Amino acid sequence: MRRGERRGPGAALGKAALEEQPPPQPNGGANPPGAAEERPPPPGAERDGPGLRRSTESEVYDDGTNTFFWRAHTLTVLFILTCALGYVTLLEETPQDTAYNTKRGIVASILVFLCFGVTQAKDGPFSRPHPAYWRFWLCVSVVYELFLIFILFQTVQDGRQFMKYIDPHLGVPLPERDYGGNCLIYDPGNKTDPFHNIWDKLDGFVPAHFFGWYLKTLMIRDWWMCMIISVMFEFLEYSLEHQLPNFSECWWDHWIMDVILCNGLGIYCGMKTLSWLSLKTYKWQGLWNIPTYKGKMKRIVFQFTPYSWVKFEWKPASSLRRWLAVCGIIFVFLLAELNTFYLKFVLWMPPEHYLVLLRLVFFVNVGGVAMREIYDFMDDPKFHKKLGQQAWLVAAITATEFLIVVKYDPYTLTLSLPFYITQCWILGIILVLTWTAWRFFIRDITLRYKEIRRQKQEHKHEKDKCLSNGDGHSSVLEEQNGNKLRERKL
């Protein structure tokens, strides 16, 4: 199928295709979605039979335009990189500052690795706005994981003081802000501003909660999963406020400002965006093939939207494998959320530090790709025989962050939970395990027993019916009995 052809309902598309399937790329480069050459079918296109595609997948129209923007630039990047290194080597005098040279050497090594990865790394499932963008974040994931491994192998004191090389203001213990205290919504004792408790809670993290959950909804693409993660994290804050004072919040801050207003509004806007993306017409033309300036500007803006769209269908109750996978996704999400607070606590980073913000930006960019790869692996394990590269790195990063927290402050993590909190978690775990056993074991055994019993009753009814019809059907029964006797003799 050529790129200029219409991909309608009869097109052969992959079972787990969610957003886009870019064409093969020479030398690791990024061929455009508009490449005019003959394309092989997308991964998994024929495994469900010819002409089959996802019923929820959008139709895609592409005129097959190939531009400079989409071509591989491996030689160009290599030439620019060589010129830059040659300039530093031949024309720039090396300073006599060992610390400065060490920092610059590490940064240069990272930049060279990023240049290699952007041009040569394997493409992921997304191709908009450009496949090189997602290859860049894949390489950043590798660099971040290596940095975490390095921090993990240091002593606690050395690891905290190493952060001074990144920012001299770090490496100093900082007090955690307590969001609890006076929880009166209306404080009659304060005549000038009785609602001062509400205004005190409105800081920069309020819009961060909203935009964070808006983007998480675009990643997960399921209202129930988003709400479960949102509510579960509030329960975790209740459970762990004896470890981190930052988790101590007023009841209305937990349930009204967080769950209902910030998180709930972000999830609602995210679901509306998903609805728009599922109804959007995916018709792509080359920029120079559009006659009007308005059409060109619209095409530039739509470059930052998906190439195509497929709705996620997690179906956690359909099988034990999918149920365990969805539970694992929720667990990793919650662990990554907790790592945000515990990492800055053990590494002595203030909440407003730019490294905390960069980590959140990092997870926003890699989370969508990881969720797509996880969904592919769940939805079609026969074709996707291994977990995607970005999903593998995100899982490794989350685990490594948790290990750093365990090593750097085991005392805080081992503070025992209050008794009533422990009882609540034990009760919740028992309920989940009980439902799992009933849904995937007891219920299936019961349904199988009822089906066997129904088949036996039908067989007995047919046998009695044959006997009641007289000699016309007795020969059939005699022939069946004769066949059974011959089988026994054999």
Coordinates of C-alpha atoms in Angstrom, one line a residue, residues 69-426:
F69 CA 11.9 17.8 7.2
W70 CA 11.3 14.1 7.2
R71 CA 14.6 12.9 5.6
A72 CA 17.4 11.2 7.6
H73 CA 20.2 13.7 8.4
T74 CA 22.8 11.3 9.7
L75 CA 25.7 12.7 7.6
T76 CA 24.7 16.3 8.4
V77 CA 24.7 15.6 12.2
L78 CA 28.0 13.8 12.0
F79 CA 29.6 16.7 10.0
I80 CA 28.4 19.3 12.5
L81 CA 29.4 17.2 15.5
T82 CA 32.9 16.6 14.0
C83 CA 33.3 20.4 13.3
A84 CA 32.3 21.2 16.9
L85 CA 34.8 18.7 18.4
G86 CA 37.5 19.9 16.0
Y87 CA 36.9 23.5 17.1
V88 CA 37.3 22.6 20.8
T89 CA 40.4 20.6 20.1
L90 CA 42.3 22.9 17.7
L91 CA 41.1 26.4 18.3
E92 CA 40.1 26.6 22.0
E93 CA 42.6 26.6 24.8
T94 CA 41.8 24.0 27.6
P95 CA 41.4 25.7 31.0
Q96 CA 43.5 24.6 33.9
D97 CA 40.4 24.1 36.1
T98 CA 40.0 20.3 36.8
A99 CA 36.4 20.6 38.1
Y100 CA 35.3 22.7 35.1
N101 CA 36.9 20.4 32.6
T102 CA 35.3 17.4 34.3
K103 CA 31.9 18.9 34.1
R104 CA 32.3 20.0 30.5
G105 CA 33.7 16.6 29.5
I106 CA 30.7 14.8 31.0
V107 CA 28.3 17.2 29.2
A108 CA 30.1 16.8 25.9
S109 CA 29.9 13.0 26.3
I110 CA 26.2 13.1 26.9
L111 CA 25.6 15.4 23.9
V112 CA 27.6 13.1 21.6
F113 CA 25.5 10.1 22.9
L114 CA 22.3 12.1 22.3
C115 CA 23.4 13.0 18.7
F116 CA 24.1 9.3 18.0
G117 CA 20.8 8.2 19.5
V118 CA 18.7 10.8 17.7
T119 CA 20.0 9.7 14.3
Q120 CA 20.6 6.0 14.8
A121 CA 18.4 4.7 17.6
K122 CA 15.4 2.5 16.9
D123 CA 12.1 4.3 16.3
G124 CA 9.3 4.0 18.8
P125 CA 5.6 3.9 18.0
F126 CA 5.1 7.6 17.7
S127 CA 6.1 9.8 14.7
R128 CA 4.6 13.2 15.5
P129 CA 5.8 15.9 15.7
H130 CA 8.9 14.0 14.5
P131 CA 10.4 10.6 15.2
A132 CA 13.7 12.2 16.2
Y133 CA 11.9 13.9 19.1
W134 CA 10.9 10.6 20.6
R135 CA 14.4 9.1 19.9
F136 CA 15.8 12.0 21.9
W137 CA 13.7 11.3 24.9
L138 CA 14.6 7.6 24.7
C139 CA 18.3 8.6 24.9
V140 CA 17.6 10.9 27.8
S141 CA 16.0 8.0 29.5
V142 CA 19.2 6.0 29.2
V143 CA 21.3 9.0 30.5
Y144 CA 18.9 9.5 33.5
E145 CA 19.0 5.8 34.4
L146 CA 22.8 5.8 34.3
F147 CA 22.9 8.9 36.5
L148 CA 20.5 7.1 39.0
I149 CA 22.8 4.0 39.0
F150 CA 25.8 6.2 39.8
I151 CA 23.9 7.9 42.7
L152 CA 22.8 4.5 43.9
F153 CA 26.5 3.3 44.2
Q154 CA 27.6 6.3 46.3
T155 CA 27.5 6.7 50.1
V156 CA 24.6 8.7 51.4
Q157 CA 26.9 11.7 52.2
D158 CA 28.8 11.6 48.9
G159 CA 25.6 11.2 46.9
R160 CA 24.0 14.3 48.6
Q161 CA 27.2 16.3 48.2
F162 CA 27.5 15.3 44.5
M163 CA 24.3 17.2 43.9
K164 CA 26.4 20.4 44.5
Y165 CA 28.2 19.8 41.2
I166 CA 24.9 20.2 39.5
D167 CA 23.7 23.1 41.7
P168 CA 25.9 24.7 44.5
H169 CA 22.8 25.5 46.5
L170 CA 21.9 21.8 46.9
G171 CA 23.4 19.4 49.5
V172 CA 21.8 21.3 52.4
P173 CA 18.9 19.7 54.5
L174 CA 15.7 21.5 53.9
P175 CA 12.5 21.5 56.1
E176 CA 9.4 20.0 54.6
R177 CA 6.4 22.2 54.4
D178 CA 3.4 21.0 56.5
Y179 CA 0.1 21.6 54.6
G180 CA -2.0 20.6 57.6
G181 CA -2.4 22.6 60.8
N182 CA -5.4 24.8 60.9
C183 CA -8.0 23.2 58.6
L184 CA -10.9 25.6 59.1
I185 CA -12.3 26.7 55.8
Y186 CA -13.8 29.7 57.4
D187 CA -11.7 31.1 60.3
P188 CA -13.8 33.4 62.4
G189 CA -10.8 34.4 64.5
N190 CA -9.2 36.1 61.6
K191 CA -11.3 39.2 60.9
T192 CA -9.3 40.6 58.0
D193 CA -9.3 37.4 55.9
P194 CA -11.4 34.5 57.4
F195 CA -10.6 32.4 54.2
H196 CA -6.8 32.7 54.7
N197 CA -6.4 28.9 55.0
I198 CA -7.7 28.4 51.5
W199 CA -5.5 31.1 50.0
D200 CA -2.5 29.7 51.8
K201 CA -3.0 26.3 50.1
L202 CA -3.2 27.9 46.6
D203 CA 0.4 27.7 45.4
G204 CA 2.1 26.7 42.2
F205 CA 1.2 23.1 42.7
V206 CA -2.5 23.7 42.1
P207 CA -2.1 24.3 38.3
A208 CA 0.6 21.6 38.3
H209 CA -2.0 19.1 39.6
F210 CA -4.4 20.1 36.9
F211 CA -2.0 19.9 34.0
G212 CA -0.4 16.8 35.4
W213 CA -3.7 14.9 35.5
Y214 CA -4.7 16.3 32.1
L215 CA -1.5 14.8 30.5
K216 CA -1.9 11.5 32.5
T217 CA -5.3 11.1 31.1
L218 CA -3.9 11.5 27.6
M219 CA -1.4 8.7 28.5
I220 CA -3.8 6.2 30.1
R221 CA -6.9 7.0 28.1
D222 CA -9.3 5.5 30.5
W223 CA -11.5 7.4 33.0
W224 CA -11.7 4.6 35.6
M225 CA -8.0 4.0 35.8
C226 CA -7.3 7.7 36.2
M227 CA -9.8 8.1 39.0
I228 CA -8.5 5.0 40.8
I229 CA -4.9 6.2 40.7
S230 CA -6.0 9.7 41.8
V231 CA -8.0 8.4 44.8
M232 CA -5.4 5.8 45.7
F233 CA -2.7 8.4 45.9
E234 CA -4.7 10.4 48.4
F235 CA -5.1 7.3 50.5
L236 CA -1.3 6.9 50.3
E237 CA -0.8 10.4 51.5
Y238 CA -3.1 9.7 54.5
S239 CA -1.1 6.5 55.2
L240 CA 2.4 8.0 54.9
E241 CA 2.0 11.4 56.5
H242 CA 3.8 10.1 59.5
Q243 CA 6.9 9.6 57.3
L244 CA 6.8 12.8 55.2
P245 CA 5.2 16.0 56.8
N246 CA 4.5 17.2 53.2
F247 CA 1.7 14.6 53.0
S248 CA -0.1 16.1 56.0
E249 CA -3.0 18.0 54.4
C250 CA -6.5 19.1 55.4
W251 CA -9.4 16.9 54.5
W252 CA -10.8 19.4 52.1
D253 CA -7.3 19.8 50.5
H254 CA -7.3 16.0 49.9
W255 CA -10.8 15.5 48.5
I256 CA -12.1 18.9 47.3
M257 CA -9.0 20.7 46.0
D258 CA -7.1 17.6 44.8
V259 CA -9.5 14.9 43.8
I260 CA -12.5 16.9 42.7
L261 CA -11.2 20.2 41.5
C262 CA -7.6 19.8 40.3
N263 CA -7.4 16.1 39.4
G264 CA -11.1 15.7 38.5
L265 CA -11.1 18.8 36.2
G266 CA -7.8 17.7 34.6
I267 CA -9.2 14.2 34.0
Y268 CA -12.5 15.7 32.6
C269 CA -10.6 18.0 30.1
G270 CA -8.4 15.1 29.2
M271 CA -11.3 12.8 28.3
K272 CA -12.9 15.7 26.3
T273 CA -9.6 15.9 24.4
L274 CA -9.6 12.2 23.8
S275 CA -13.1 12.4 22.5
W276 CA -12.1 15.1 20.0
L277 CA -9.0 13.1 18.9
S278 CA -11.2 10.0 18.2
L279 CA -13.6 12.1 16.1
K280 CA -11.0 14.1 14.3
T281 CA -10.4 13.5 10.5
Y282 CA -6.8 12.4 9.9
K283 CA -6.1 13.9 6.5
W284 CA -2.5 14.8 5.8
Q285 CA -1.2 16.9 2.9
G286 CA 2.2 18.3 2.2
L287 CA 2.6 21.9 3.4
W288 CA 3.3 23.2 -0.1
N289 CA 0.3 21.4 -1.5
I290 CA -2.0 23.5 0.6
P291 CA -3.0 26.7 -1.4
T292 CA -4.2 29.0 1.4
Y293 CA -2.1 30.5 4.2
K294 CA -4.8 29.6 6.7
G295 CA -4.6 26.0 5.6
K296 CA -0.8 26.0 5.9
M297 CA -1.0 27.4 9.5
K298 CA -3.6 24.8 10.4
R299 CA -1.3 22.1 9.0
I300 CA 1.6 23.3 11.0
V301 CA -0.5 23.2 14.2
F302 CA -1.8 19.7 13.4
Q303 CA 1.8 18.5 13.1
F304 CA 1.8 18.4 16.9
T305 CA -1.3 16.0 17.0
P306 CA -1.2 12.2 16.5
Y307 CA -0.9 10.8 13.0
S308 CA -3.9 8.5 13.7
W309 CA -5.8 7.4 16.7
V310 CA -7.1 4.2 18.4
K311 CA -9.0 4.1 21.7
F312 CA -7.4 2.1 24.5
E313 CA -9.5 -0.8 25.6
W314 CA -7.8 -2.1 28.8
K315 CA -10.6 -4.6 29.7
P316 CA -9.0 -5.6 33.1
A317 CA -11.8 -8.1 33.9
S318 CA -11.5 -10.0 30.7
S319 CA -8.7 -12.3 31.8
L320 CA -6.3 -12.8 34.7
R321 CA -3.4 -11.7 32.6
R322 CA -4.9 -8.3 31.8
W323 CA -6.1 -7.9 35.4
L324 CA -2.6 -8.4 36.7
A325 CA -1.2 -6.1 34.0
V326 CA -3.6 -3.3 34.9
C327 CA -2.8 -3.7 38.6
G328 CA 0.9 -3.5 37.8
I329 CA 0.4 -0.3 35.7
I330 CA -1.5 1.3 38.6
F331 CA 1.2 0.2 41.1
V332 CA 4.1 1.6 38.9
F333 CA 2.2 4.9 38.5
L334 CA 1.7 5.3 42.3
L335 CA 5.3 4.3 42.9
A336 CA 6.5 6.9 40.5
E337 CA 4.3 9.5 42.2
L338 CA 5.7 8.7 45.6
N339 CA 9.3 8.8 44.2
T340 CA 8.7 12.4 43.4
F341 CA 8.3 13.3 47.0
Y342 CA 10.7 10.8 48.6
L343 CA 13.6 11.6 46.2
K344 CA 13.6 15.3 46.9
F345 CA 13.3 14.4 50.6
V346 CA 16.4 12.1 50.7
L347 CA 18.5 14.2 48.2
W348 CA 17.6 17.5 49.9
M349 CA 16.0 19.2 46.9
P350 CA 13.4 21.9 47.5
P351 CA 10.0 21.3 45.8
E352 CA 10.4 24.3 43.6
H353 CA 13.9 23.3 42.3
Y354 CA 14.3 23.1 38.5
L355 CA 15.5 19.5 38.8
V356 CA 12.1 18.5 40.2
L357 CA 10.4 20.2 37.3
L358 CA 12.7 18.6 34.8
R359 CA 11.9 15.2 36.1
L360 CA 8.2 15.8 35.7
V361 CA 8.7 17.1 32.2
F362 CA 10.8 13.9 31.5
F363 CA 8.0 11.6 32.7
V364 CA 5.4 13.5 30.7
N365 CA 7.3 12.8 27.5
V366 CA 8.3 9.2 28.1
G367 CA 5.1 8.2 29.8
G368 CA 2.9 8.3 26.7
V369 CA 5.3 6.1 24.7
A370 CA 5.7 3.7 27.5
M371 CA 1.9 3.3 27.9
R372 CA 1.6 2.7 24.2
E373 CA 4.2 0.0 24.3
I374 CA 2.7 -1.6 27.4
Y375 CA -0.7 -1.7 25.7
D376 CA 0.8 -3.3 22.6
F377 CA 2.5 -5.9 24.7
M378 CA -0.8 -6.6 26.6
D379 CA -3.1 -6.6 23.6
D380 CA -1.1 -8.8 21.3
P381 CA 1.6 -10.8 23.1
K382 CA 2.0 -13.2 20.1
F383 CA 3.2 -10.4 17.9
H384 CA 4.8 -8.1 20.5
K385 CA 7.0 -10.8 22.1
K386 CA 9.0 -8.4 24.2
L387 CA 8.3 -5.2 26.2
G388 CA 9.1 -2.0 24.3
Q389 CA 12.3 -0.2 24.9
Q390 CA 10.8 2.9 26.5
A391 CA 8.5 1.0 28.7
W392 CA 11.5 -1.1 29.9
L393 CA 13.5 2.0 30.7
V394 CA 10.6 3.7 32.6
A395 CA 10.1 0.6 34.7
A396 CA 13.9 0.4 35.4
I397 CA 14.0 4.1 36.3
T398 CA 11.1 3.8 38.7
A399 CA 12.6 0.8 40.4
T400 CA 16.1 2.5 40.7
E401 CA 14.6 5.7 42.2
F402 CA 12.8 3.6 44.8
L403 CA 16.1 1.8 45.6
I404 CA 17.9 5.1 46.1
V405 CA 15.2 6.2 48.6
V406 CA 15.5 2.9 50.4
K407 CA 19.3 3.2 50.6
Y408 CA 19.5 6.9 51.5
D409 CA 16.8 7.0 54.3
P410 CA 15.8 3.5 55.4
Y411 CA 14.8 4.9 58.8
T412 CA 12.0 7.0 57.4
L413 CA 10.7 4.1 55.2
T414 CA 10.7 1.7 58.2
L415 CA 8.5 3.9 60.4
S416 CA 5.6 1.6 61.3
L417 CA 2.2 2.5 60.0
P418 CA -0.5 3.4 62.6
F419 CA -2.6 0.5 63.6
Y420 CA -5.9 1.7 62.0
I421 CA -4.0 2.4 58.7
T422 CA -2.6 -1.1 58.7
Q423 CA -6.1 -2.6 59.3
C424 CA -7.5 -0.6 56.4
W425 CA -4.8 -1.7 54.0
I426 CA -5.1 -5.4 55.1

